């Protein structure tokens, strides 16, 4: 007969392993496909506020904007400023002409920085993947002077 599995140690192993984003994505996709095999289409409409639809099919999510409506409230007391490296990119609220101001040169700098960092990350990932592949393709050889049965880890 086979021994019964120790469920407590199996649960402890799962807790120690943790949950990364890839595993969470796979689990969410499996649950979504089980609930909505043909996908889902949800119109989002509110008069003078929003007119769009959300379509989720397989592992693709589409946000279709049928009409662009933006009626943000005019702020009298508050002023919000989104900055990048201490320089304003978008200002909204009290004292801003027409309610909102976009600093296009700073926005371009921000978008270029995001693009540059994304490329840098992709290059670093490609280099680490190539190094890992080289390591797997060429495993380290034991030293020729050490007999095969002798332990070299000490």
CSV table of C-alpha atoms in Angstrom, one decimal:
chain,number,residue,atom,x,y,z
A,1,UNK,CA,0.0,0.0,0.0
A,2,UNK,CA,1.0,3.6,-0.5
A,3,UNK,CA,1.6,5.9,2.4
A,4,UNK,CA,-0.9,8.7,3.0
A,5,UNK,CA,0.4,12.2,2.0
A,6,UNK,CA,1.2,14.7,4.7
A,7,UNK,CA,-1.2,17.5,3.8
A,8,UNK,CA,0.3,19.8,6.4
A,9,UNK,CA,3.8,19.7,4.8
A,10,UNK,CA,2.3,20.1,1.3
A,11,UNK,CA,0.4,23.3,2.5
A,12,UNK,CA,3.6,24.6,4.1
A,13,UNK,CA,5.5,24.1,0.9
A,14,UNK,CA,2.8,26.0,-1.1
A,15,UNK,CA,2.9,28.9,1.4
A,16,UNK,CA,6.7,29.1,1.3
A,17,UNK,CA,6.7,29.2,-2.5
A,18,UNK,CA,4.5,32.3,-2.7
A,19,UNK,CA,2.4,33.6,-5.6
A,20,UNK,CA,4.1,35.4,-8.4
A,21,UNK,CA,2.3,37.5,-11.1
A,22,UNK,CA,2.6,34.8,-13.8
A,23,UNK,CA,0.9,32.2,-11.6
A,24,UNK,CA,-1.8,34.7,-10.7
A,25,UNK,CA,-2.4,35.5,-14.4
A,26,UNK,CA,-2.7,31.8,-15.3
A,27,UNK,CA,-5.1,31.2,-12.5
A,28,UNK,CA,-7.2,34.2,-13.4
A,29,UNK,CA,-7.3,33.2,-17.1
A,30,UNK,CA,-8.4,29.7,-16.1
A,31,UNK,CA,-11.2,31.0,-13.9
A,32,UNK,CA,-12.3,33.5,-16.5
A,33,UNK,CA,-12.5,30.9,-19.3
A,34,UNK,CA,-14.4,28.6,-16.9
A,35,UNK,CA,-17.0,31.3,-16.2
A,36,UNK,CA,-17.1,33.0,-19.6
A,37,UNK,CA,-16.2,30.5,-22.3
A,38,UNK,CA,-17.4,32.8,-25.1
A,39,UNK,CA,-16.1,36.0,-23.6
A,40,UNK,CA,-18.0,38.9,-22.3
A,41,UNK,CA,-19.2,42.3,-23.7
A,42,UNK,CA,-20.2,45.0,-21.2
A,43,UNK,CA,-21.4,48.4,-22.4
A,44,UNK,CA,-20.5,51.3,-20.1
A,45,UNK,CA,-22.8,54.2,-20.8
A,46,UNK,CA,-23.7,57.2,-18.7
A,47,UNK,CA,-25.2,60.3,-20.3
A,48,UNK,CA,-22.7,63.1,-20.7
A,49,UNK,CA,-20.0,61.1,-18.8
A,50,UNK,CA,-19.0,57.9,-20.6
A,51,UNK,CA,-19.8,56.0,-23.7
A,52,UNK,CA,-17.6,52.9,-24.1
A,53,UNK,CA,-17.7,49.1,-24.0
A,54,UNK,CA,-15.5,46.5,-22.4
A,55,UNK,CA,-14.9,43.4,-24.4
A,56,UNK,CA,-13.0,40.5,-22.9
A,57,UNK,CA,-12.4,37.5,-25.1
A,58,UNK,CA,-9.8,34.7,-24.3
A,59,UNK,CA,-6.7,36.5,-23.0
A,60,UNK,CA,-7.5,39.8,-24.7
A,61,UNK,CA,-9.2,42.8,-23.2
A,62,UNK,CA,-10.5,45.6,-25.4
A,63,UNK,CA,-11.8,49.0,-24.1
A,64,UNK,CA,-13.7,50.5,-27.0
A,65,UNK,CA,-14.4,54.2,-26.6
A,66,UNK,CA,-17.4,55.1,-28.8
A,67,UNK,CA,-17.4,58.7,-27.8
A,68,UNK,CA,-14.9,60.8,-25.9
A,69,UNK,CA,-16.6,62.8,-23.2
A,70,UNK,CA,-14.6,64.5,-20.5
A,71,UNK,CA,-16.5,66.8,-18.1
A,72,UNK,CA,-14.2,67.0,-15.1
A,73,UNK,CA,-15.5,69.1,-12.3
A,74,UNK,CA,-13.9,72.6,-11.8
A,75,UNK,CA,-11.9,72.6,-8.6
A,76,UNK,CA,-12.1,75.7,-6.6
A,77,UNK,CA,-10.0,74.7,-3.6
A,78,UNK,CA,-7.7,71.9,-4.7
A,79,UNK,CA,-4.8,72.0,-7.2
A,80,UNK,CA,-3.2,68.7,-8.4
A,81,UNK,CA,0.1,68.7,-10.1
A,82,UNK,CA,1.7,65.5,-11.6
A,83,UNK,CA,5.4,66.0,-11.8
A,84,UNK,CA,8.4,64.1,-13.2
A,85,UNK,CA,11.8,64.8,-11.7
A,86,UNK,CA,10.5,67.9,-9.9
A,87,UNK,CA,9.0,69.5,-13.1
A,88,UNK,CA,5.3,69.7,-13.7
A,89,UNK,CA,3.8,67.5,-16.4
A,90,UNK,CA,0.0,68.0,-15.8
A,91,UNK,CA,-1.7,70.6,-13.7
A,92,UNK,CA,-5.3,70.5,-12.7
A,93,UNK,CA,-7.5,72.5,-10.5
A,94,UNK,CA,-7.5,75.9,-8.7
A,95,UNK,CA,-5.8,78.7,-10.6
A,96,UNK,CA,-5.0,76.8,-13.8
A,97,UNK,CA,-6.2,78.4,-17.0
A,98,UNK,CA,-9.0,76.4,-18.6
A,99,UNK,CA,-8.9,74.0,-15.6
A,100,UNK,CA,-6.0,71.8,-16.9
A,101,UNK,CA,-2.6,72.4,-18.4
A,102,UNK,CA,-0.4,69.8,-20.0
A,103,UNK,CA,3.3,70.7,-20.3
A,104,UNK,CA,4.1,68.9,-23.6
A,105,UNK,CA,7.9,69.1,-23.5
A,106,UNK,CA,8.0,67.5,-20.1
A,107,UNK,CA,5.4,64.9,-21.2
A,108,UNK,CA,7.7,64.0,-24.1
A,109,UNK,CA,10.6,63.7,-21.7
A,110,UNK,CA,8.6,61.5,-19.4
A,111,UNK,CA,7.5,59.2,-22.3
A,112,UNK,CA,11.1,59.0,-23.6
A,113,UNK,CA,12.3,58.0,-20.1
A,114,UNK,CA,9.6,55.3,-19.9
A,115,UNK,CA,10.6,54.0,-23.4
A,116,UNK,CA,14.3,54.1,-22.5
A,117,UNK,CA,13.8,52.2,-19.2
A,118,UNK,CA,11.6,49.6,-20.9
A,119,UNK,CA,14.3,49.0,-23.6
A,120,UNK,CA,17.0,48.8,-20.9
A,121,UNK,CA,15.1,46.2,-19.0
A,122,UNK,CA,14.4,44.2,-22.2
A,123,UNK,CA,18.1,44.2,-23.0
A,124,UNK,CA,19.1,43.2,-19.5
A,125,UNK,CA,16.6,40.3,-19.6
A,126,UNK,CA,17.9,39.2,-23.0
A,127,UNK,CA,21.5,39.2,-21.7
A,128,UNK,CA,20.6,37.2,-18.6
A,129,UNK,CA,18.6,34.7,-20.7
A,130,UNK,CA,21.5,34.3,-23.1
A,131,UNK,CA,23.9,33.8,-20.2
A,132,UNK,CA,21.6,31.2,-18.6
A,133,UNK,CA,21.3,29.4,-22.0
A,134,UNK,CA,25.1,29.4,-22.4
A,135,UNK,CA,25.5,28.0,-18.9
A,136,UNK,CA,23.0,25.3,-19.6
A,137,UNK,CA,24.6,24.4,-22.9
A,138,UNK,CA,28.1,24.3,-21.5
A,139,UNK,CA,28.0,22.9,-17.9
A,140,UNK,CA,31.2,23.3,-15.9
A,141,UNK,CA,33.6,20.3,-16.4
A,142,UNK,CA,35.3,18.8,-13.3
A,143,UNK,CA,39.0,19.4,-12.9
A,144,UNK,CA,41.0,16.7,-14.7
A,145,UNK,CA,43.3,16.0,-11.7
A,146,UNK,CA,40.4,15.1,-9.3
A,147,UNK,CA,39.4,11.4,-9.4
A,148,UNK,CA,35.7,10.7,-10.2
A,149,UNK,CA,34.7,9.3,-6.8
A,150,UNK,CA,36.3,12.1,-4.7
A,151,UNK,CA,34.2,15.0,-3.3
A,152,UNK,CA,35.5,18.4,-4.3
A,153,UNK,CA,32.9,20.5,-2.4
A,154,UNK,CA,35.0,20.8,0.8
